[in-house]
Short mmCIF file of C-alpha atoms in Angstrom, two decimals:
data_model
loop_
_atom_site.label_atom_id
_atom_site.label_comp_id
_atom_site.label_asym_id
_atom_site.label_seq_id
_atom_site.Cartn_x
_atom_site.Cartn_y
_atom_site.Cartn_z
CA MET M 178 39.16 -16.25 138.95
CA SER M 179 35.73 -16.36 139.09
CA THR M 180 33.26 -19.02 140.74
CA ASN M 181 33.50 -22.53 139.04
CA PRO M 182 30.99 -24.01 137.30
CA GLN M 183 28.42 -25.86 139.56
CA SER M 184 27.56 -29.67 138.77
CA ASP M 185 24.25 -30.44 139.57
CA GLN M 186 23.79 -33.86 139.76
CA ALA M 187 25.66 -37.09 139.12
CA GLY M 188 26.59 -37.44 135.48
CA ARG M 189 23.66 -40.35 133.34
CA VAL M 190 24.88 -42.18 131.28
CA VAL M 191 24.93 -41.09 127.66
CA TRP M 192 26.88 -43.46 125.64
CA HIS M 193 29.05 -47.28 127.19
CA GLN M 194 31.79 -49.11 125.66
CA GLY M 195 34.08 -51.48 126.90
CA SER M 196 35.40 -49.77 130.37
CA TRP M 197 34.40 -46.14 129.88
CA GLN M 198 31.05 -44.29 129.50
CA LEU M 199 30.66 -40.94 128.27
CA GLU M 200 28.40 -38.91 131.31
CA ALA M 201 26.78 -36.21 130.94
CA GLU M 202 26.42 -33.47 133.64
CA SER M 203 23.65 -30.40 133.94
CA VAL M 204 26.42 -27.38 134.85
CA THR M 205 25.36 -23.74 136.55
CA LEU M 206 27.53 -21.58 134.75
CA PRO M 207 28.92 -18.09 137.01
CA ASP M 208 25.83 -16.08 134.93
CA GLY M 209 23.80 -17.93 135.76
CA THR M 210 23.08 -20.18 132.26
CA VAL M 211 22.14 -24.12 132.61
CA VAL M 212 24.48 -26.44 129.88
CA GLU M 213 25.05 -29.45 129.73
CA ARG M 214 28.47 -31.21 129.22
CA ALA M 215 29.75 -34.52 129.18
CA TYR M 216 33.15 -36.43 129.43
CA VAL M 217 34.27 -39.72 129.22
CA ASN M 218 34.23 -41.68 132.99
CA HIS M 219 37.37 -43.62 132.06
CA PRO M 220 39.52 -45.81 134.42
CA GLY M 221 42.67 -45.58 134.01
CA ALA M 222 45.51 -46.94 131.67
CA VAL M 223 49.17 -47.59 131.56
CA VAL M 224 51.53 -46.93 129.04
CA LEU M 225 54.63 -49.16 129.13
CA VAL M 226 58.38 -48.55 127.61
CA PRO M 227 59.87 -52.07 127.45
CA LEU M 228 63.00 -51.48 127.11
CA LEU M 229 65.30 -54.52 125.58
CA GLY M 230 69.14 -52.94 126.17
CA ASN M 231 69.06 -49.82 123.67
CA THR M 232 65.69 -51.03 121.69
CA VAL M 233 62.52 -50.21 123.16
CA LEU M 234 59.59 -52.39 121.62
CA MET M 235 57.15 -49.49 120.03
CA LEU M 236 53.91 -51.71 118.45
CA ALA M 237 52.12 -50.65 114.91
CA GLN M 238 48.89 -50.87 116.61
CA TYR M 239 45.16 -50.25 113.90
CA ARG M 240 43.28 -46.25 115.08
CA LEU M 241 39.26 -46.52 114.50
CA PRO M 242 39.24 -42.61 114.79
CA PHE M 243 41.94 -42.69 112.42
CA LYS M 244 41.28 -45.14 110.13
CA ARG M 245 45.60 -46.69 109.44
CA THR M 246 47.63 -47.33 111.84
CA MET M 247 50.00 -45.94 114.25
CA LEU M 248 53.23 -46.32 115.91
CA GLU M 249 52.53 -46.43 119.34
CA LEU M 250 53.86 -47.68 123.28
CA PRO M 251 52.18 -50.59 124.90
CA ALA M 252 49.06 -49.18 126.87
CA GLY M 253 46.25 -50.99 128.10
CA THR M 254 43.17 -49.92 130.33
CA ARG M 255 42.89 -50.69 134.07
CA LEU M 256 40.17 -53.13 134.99
CA SER M 257 38.43 -52.58 137.64
CA ASP M 258 39.78 -53.41 140.85
CA GLU M 259 43.23 -54.26 139.50
CA SER M 260 46.42 -52.26 140.76
CA TRP M 261 48.55 -49.76 138.31
CA LEU M 262 51.34 -52.40 138.73
CA ALA M 263 49.48 -55.20 137.95
CA CYS M 264 47.94 -53.72 134.56
CA ALA M 265 51.51 -52.45 133.58
CA GLN M 266 52.23 -56.58 133.67
CA ARG M 267 49.28 -57.32 132.47
CA GLU M 268 49.40 -55.58 129.26
CA LEU M 269 52.88 -55.79 129.34
CA ARG M 270 52.55 -59.57 128.48
CA GLU M 271 49.17 -59.80 126.43
CA GLU M 272 50.81 -56.83 123.84
CA THR M 273 54.34 -57.57 123.35
CA GLY M 274 54.89 -61.02 124.72
CA TYR M 275 57.09 -60.25 127.73
CA ARG M 276 57.29 -59.95 131.52
CA ALA M 277 59.16 -57.74 133.28
CA ALA M 278 60.60 -58.38 136.41
CA ARG M 279 61.23 -54.24 136.71
CA PHE M 280 59.20 -52.09 137.12
CA THR M 281 60.19 -48.27 137.51
CA PRO M 282 56.94 -45.40 137.57
CA LEU M 283 57.73 -42.40 135.38
CA GLY M 284 54.43 -40.14 136.48
CA GLU M 285 51.55 -39.31 135.38
CA ILE M 286 49.69 -37.65 133.06
CA LEU M 287 46.45 -36.10 131.85
CA PRO M 288 45.87 -36.99 128.08
CA ILE M 289 42.89 -34.52 127.44
CA LEU M 290 41.64 -32.36 130.71
CA SER M 291 38.82 -30.81 128.41
CA TYR M 292 36.26 -34.16 127.79
CA SER M 293 38.02 -36.64 129.80
CA ASN M 294 39.19 -37.53 133.28
CA GLU M 295 41.38 -40.74 131.83
CA VAL M 296 45.36 -40.61 133.93
CA LEU M 297 47.85 -42.07 132.40
CA ALA M 298 50.51 -43.87 134.69
CA ILE M 299 53.89 -44.07 133.04
CA TYR M 300 56.35 -47.24 133.48
CA LEU M 301 59.93 -48.14 132.32
CA ALA M 302 59.46 -51.94 132.10
CA GLU M 303 63.35 -53.86 132.62
CA GLU M 304 64.86 -57.59 132.36
CA LEU M 305 62.41 -58.39 130.14
CA THR M 306 62.11 -62.33 130.33
CA PRO M 307 59.69 -64.09 127.57
CA ASP M 308 56.17 -64.39 128.87
CA PRO M 309 52.74 -64.33 127.11
CA LEU M 310 49.01 -63.98 127.39
CA PRO M 311 46.66 -64.05 125.27
CA MET M 312 45.99 -60.46 123.20
CA ASP M 313 42.50 -59.06 123.15
CA ALA M 314 40.22 -60.00 120.23
CA ASP M 315 39.80 -57.05 119.03
CA GLU M 316 43.21 -55.25 119.13
CA GLN M 317 45.37 -55.63 115.57
CA ILE M 318 49.64 -55.66 116.87
CA GLU M 319 52.35 -55.97 115.54
CA ILE M 320 55.80 -55.20 117.51
CA ARG M 321 58.25 -52.83 116.57
CA PRO M 322 61.50 -52.42 117.84
CA MET M 323 63.22 -48.97 117.26
CA SER M 324 65.86 -48.04 118.98
CA LEU M 325 65.56 -45.74 122.11
CA MET M 326 68.49 -42.59 120.18
CA LYS M 327 65.65 -42.69 117.06
CA LEU M 328 62.28 -42.62 118.63
CA ILE M 329 63.79 -39.86 121.06
CA ASP M 330 64.46 -37.81 117.60
CA MET M 331 61.28 -38.93 116.58
CA ALA M 332 59.27 -36.76 120.33
CA HIS M 333 61.55 -33.64 119.07
CA ASN M 334 61.42 -34.30 115.49
CA GLY M 335 57.52 -34.63 114.69
CA ASP M 336 58.05 -37.77 113.66
CA LEU M 337 56.44 -39.51 116.65
CA GLN M 338 52.60 -38.23 116.57
CA ASP M 339 51.19 -39.75 119.75
CA ALA M 340 51.79 -37.51 122.95
CA LYS M 341 51.51 -40.52 125.42
CA SER M 342 54.12 -42.04 123.56
CA ILE M 343 56.18 -38.40 123.12
CA VAL M 344 56.13 -38.10 126.93
CA ALA M 345 56.99 -41.41 127.85
CA ILE M 346 59.83 -41.67 125.99
CA LEU M 347 61.25 -38.63 126.84
CA ARG M 348 60.72 -38.73 130.27
CA ALA M 349 62.43 -43.09 130.30
CA ALA M 350 65.45 -40.89 128.10
CA ARG M 351 66.09 -38.82 131.45
CA HIS M 352 65.91 -41.13 133.72
CA LEU M 353 68.70 -43.57 131.70
CA ASN M 354 70.34 -40.61 131.11
CA ALA M 355 69.89 -41.08 127.61
CA PHE M 356 70.58 -37.32 126.42
CA MET H 97 49.11 -57.41 110.38
CA SER H 98 45.50 -59.10 110.32
CA THR H 99 43.33 -57.51 108.13
CA ASN H 100 42.22 -54.59 109.80
CA PRO H 101 38.49 -53.86 111.60
CA GLN H 102 36.80 -52.82 107.99
CA SER H 103 34.18 -49.82 109.16
CA ASP H 104 30.32 -50.87 108.05
CA GLN H 105 28.63 -47.57 107.91
CA ALA H 106 29.19 -43.46 108.28
CA GLY H 107 28.82 -43.07 111.87
CA ARG H 108 25.65 -42.44 113.63
CA VAL H 109 25.97 -39.22 116.07
CA VAL H 110 25.83 -40.66 119.80
CA TRP H 111 26.02 -37.08 122.18
CA HIS H 112 26.74 -33.30 120.42
CA GLN H 113 29.31 -31.27 122.41
CA GLY H 114 29.94 -27.58 120.82
CA SER H 115 31.73 -28.80 117.55
CA TRP H 116 32.74 -32.33 118.68
CA GLN H 117 30.96 -35.29 117.98
CA LEU H 118 30.89 -38.63 120.06
CA GLU H 119 29.72 -40.85 116.83
CA ALA H 120 29.30 -44.89 116.24
CA GLU H 121 29.97 -47.30 114.35
CA SER H 122 29.57 -51.10 113.72
CA VAL H 123 32.60 -52.62 112.90
CA THR H 124 33.74 -56.75 111.57
CA LEU H 125 36.07 -57.98 113.61
CA PRO H 126 38.74 -60.65 111.22
CA ASP H 127 37.07 -63.36 112.95
CA GLY H 128 33.41 -61.93 111.79
CA THR H 129 31.98 -60.60 115.23
CA VAL H 130 29.92 -57.24 114.43
CA VAL H 131 30.72 -54.26 117.56
CA GLU H 132 29.84 -51.21 117.27
CA ARG H 133 32.65 -49.06 117.80
CA ALA H 134 32.57 -44.93 119.26
CA TYR H 135 34.95 -42.05 119.23
CA VAL H 136 34.95 -38.58 119.29
CA ASN H 137 34.39 -36.74 115.42
CA HIS H 138 36.51 -33.87 116.81
CA PRO H 139 37.73 -30.69 114.04
CA GLY H 140 41.61 -29.97 115.21
CA ALA H 141 42.89 -28.00 117.84
CA VAL H 142 45.97 -25.26 118.64
CA VAL H 143 48.19 -26.13 121.71
CA LEU H 144 50.44 -22.23 121.93
CA VAL H 145 53.04 -21.74 123.99
CA PRO H 146 53.15 -17.95 124.52
CA LEU H 147 56.72 -16.31 125.61
CA LEU H 148 56.89 -12.97 126.84
CA GLY H 149 61.02 -12.28 127.24
CA ASN H 150 61.50 -16.14 129.74
CA THR H 151 58.03 -16.06 130.63
CA VAL H 152 55.77 -18.08 129.53
CA LEU H 153 51.66 -17.52 129.88
CA MET H 154 50.39 -20.62 131.31
CA LEU H 155 46.78 -21.28 132.42
CA ALA H 156 44.78 -21.85 134.93
CA GLN H 157 41.84 -23.42 134.35
CA TYR H 158 38.71 -24.93 135.44
CA ARG H 159 38.42 -28.38 134.40
CA LEU H 160 35.27 -30.33 134.82
CA PRO H 161 36.38 -34.01 134.49
CA PHE H 162 38.76 -33.68 136.92
CA LYS H 163 36.59 -31.26 139.17
CA ARG H 164 39.73 -28.61 139.74
CA THR H 165 41.45 -26.65 138.86
CA MET H 166 44.41 -27.63 135.80
CA LEU H 167 47.49 -26.30 135.09
CA GLU H 168 47.31 -25.55 131.03
CA LEU H 169 49.02 -24.08 128.09
CA PRO H 170 46.84 -21.55 126.10
CA ALA H 171 44.60 -24.21 123.64
CA GLY H 172 41.92 -23.67 121.31
CA THR H 173 39.33 -25.62 119.79
CA ARG H 174 39.19 -24.72 115.58
CA LEU H 175 35.96 -23.08 113.78
CA SER H 176 34.99 -24.74 110.92
CA ASP H 177 37.16 -23.44 107.90
CA GLU H 178 38.80 -22.27 110.40
CA SER H 179 42.82 -22.04 109.31
CA TRP H 180 45.64 -23.57 112.18
CA LEU H 181 46.93 -20.10 112.58
CA ALA H 182 43.99 -17.66 112.35
CA CYS H 183 42.63 -20.69 115.47
CA ALA H 184 46.33 -19.83 116.96
CA GLN H 185 46.28 -15.77 116.44
CA ARG H 186 42.67 -15.89 117.61
CA GLU H 187 43.11 -18.06 120.92
CA LEU H 188 46.07 -16.37 122.30
CA ARG H 189 44.44 -13.75 121.85
CA GLU H 190 40.71 -15.09 124.33
CA GLU H 191 42.26 -16.57 126.69
CA THR H 192 45.85 -13.92 127.25
CA GLY H 193 45.50 -10.78 126.13
CA TYR H 194 48.12 -10.98 123.56
CA ARG H 195 48.00 -11.49 120.08
CA ALA H 196 52.20 -12.40 118.66
CA ALA H 197 53.53 -11.68 115.44
CA ARG H 198 55.49 -14.17 114.92
CA PHE H 199 54.47 -18.17 115.13
CA THR H 200 56.62 -21.42 114.08
CA PRO H 201 54.82 -24.72 113.97
CA LEU H 202 56.50 -27.08 116.34
CA GLY H 203 54.63 -29.93 114.92
CA GLU H 204 51.75 -31.81 115.65
CA ILE H 205 50.46 -34.44 117.66
CA LEU H 206 47.70 -36.95 118.33
CA PRO H 207 46.02 -36.49 122.50
CA ILE H 208 43.75 -39.86 122.48
CA LEU H 209 44.66 -42.46 119.69
CA SER H 210 41.38 -45.03 120.95
CA TYR H 211 38.62 -42.55 121.25
CA SER H 212 38.82 -39.55 119.91
CA ASN H 213 40.56 -38.21 116.05
CA GLU H 214 41.75 -35.04 118.17
CA VAL H 215 45.04 -33.60 116.07
CA LEU H 216 46.55 -30.74 117.96
CA ALA H 217 49.07 -28.52 116.12
CA ILE H 218 51.43 -27.59 118.52
CA TYR H 219 53.30 -23.41 118.44
CA LEU H 220 55.53 -20.93 119.86
CA ALA H 221 53.91 -17.27 119.43
CA GLU H 222 56.12 -14.52 120.30
CA GLU H 223 56.89 -10.77 119.64
CA LEU H 224 53.22 -10.02 121.86
CA THR H 225 52.10 -6.89 122.06
CA PRO H 226 47.58 -6.51 123.94
CA ASP H 227 45.10 -7.00 121.66
CA PRO H 228 42.23 -8.59 123.89
CA LEU H 229 39.62 -10.63 122.58
CA PRO H 230 36.53 -11.72 124.65
CA MET H 231 36.40 -14.76 126.21
CA ASP H 232 33.97 -17.49 126.28
CA ALA H 233 31.11 -17.29 128.70
CA ASP H 234 31.94 -21.07 129.68
CA GLU H 235 35.30 -20.69 130.11
CA GLN H 236 36.98 -20.45 133.89
CA ILE H 237 40.39 -19.17 133.21
CA GLU H 238 43.45 -17.08 135.06
CA ILE H 239 46.35 -16.40 133.90
CA ARG H 240 49.58 -17.27 134.97
CA PRO H 241 53.06 -16.46 133.98
CA MET H 242 56.10 -19.03 135.24
CA SER H 243 59.42 -18.94 134.36
CA LEU H 244 60.77 -21.44 131.19
CA MET H 245 63.37 -23.07 132.53
CA LYS H 246 60.68 -23.69 135.46
CA LEU H 247 58.11 -25.66 133.07
CA ILE H 248 61.30 -27.83 131.88
CA ASP H 249 62.07 -29.28 134.62
CA MET H 250 58.35 -29.16 136.32
CA ALA H 251 57.16 -31.24 132.41
CA HIS H 252 60.26 -33.53 133.61
CA ASN H 253 59.86 -34.23 137.13
CA GLY H 254 56.17 -35.26 136.93
CA ASP H 255 54.11 -32.10 138.34
CA LEU H 256 52.99 -31.41 134.88
CA GLN H 257 50.98 -33.42 134.52
CA ASP H 258 49.31 -31.75 130.81
CA ALA H 259 50.20 -34.01 128.28
CA LYS H 260 49.79 -31.67 125.42
CA SER H 261 51.69 -28.86 127.75
CA ILE H 262 54.90 -31.10 128.11
CA VAL H 263 55.40 -32.06 124.92
CA ALA H 264 54.60 -27.80 123.85
CA ILE H 265 57.37 -27.29 126.36
CA LEU H 266 59.26 -29.73 125.49
CA ARG H 267 59.97 -29.03 121.53
CA ALA H 268 59.63 -25.37 122.11
CA ALA H 269 63.00 -25.05 124.16
CA ARG H 270 64.08 -27.10 122.99
CA HIS H 271 63.67 -25.12 119.43
CA LEU H 272 64.96 -21.66 121.49
CA ASN H 273 68.42 -24.50 122.73
CA ALA H 274 66.90 -23.72 126.54
CA PHE H 275 68.82 -27.15 127.73
#
């Protein structure tokens, strides 16, 4: 492999939105060309598989980039100084109205390598009891309980399209020996 | 579900990079608040599972957002007016030096719902013969052939972190009845 591109300076923020920024850097390529490259600088997020019996609490959530409602697992961005587990508990309560007595980590995934440094930590959430927190004002969310077996099929056959949800469902299924 | 946020105007481009732009829109929330929200407007990309016997041609590629080399499948962004299949063939030749006589579509996934409208089309690429195209000048890529069975394990146990590669490997494995 040739020499990696060298980053010449700290990123300059070209857009700031909530917890993330788009940051641009000047990069010198191996042939000497200098180009500017930007990526989303992100604090990381959690994705949750909340399990009630054989049912997973999925969400129907409006997503502006697609101008439509998408089927996905509960997920949310980490606050500054918030631990991953505290983030998991808070987002679960905000988005589903339940707290979990048991969280099992199922690894971390990187949703986009080319223009974001976001890391997503996956947790299986079990032993759920009602304990809601208020939802974010700008979120449009409806809970859709679905069977784990049906979701495994949808993850494989393409009916489930959200990448984080596909990976989290298949990791949870494997952990639970559901296939 | 409450009324979806209304987009008030066409997006204004706040950053342009290669084939994608970051576009900002004014959005009116159900409570009347007007906020600005930006997302990556992306032409779509392909992710490829190039199979040579029981070996998958993985890549080690330097990724600026993580400042390190990542293990991932070949992938690339669609040119304007390029068909998905033409994009798949071009990216395969550029990144691996092979052409495929057979492409099998394995569905589409959405890597990020909250700040990008990117769609990734997955293809299994088989019946490979050498037929290279020049690589993009700013890409730092090395081919890493790996066994499909090992990659399936890595997709499950967390050793493979790139979300698109995890989903594509598990879809290919299922298609090939490899597990």
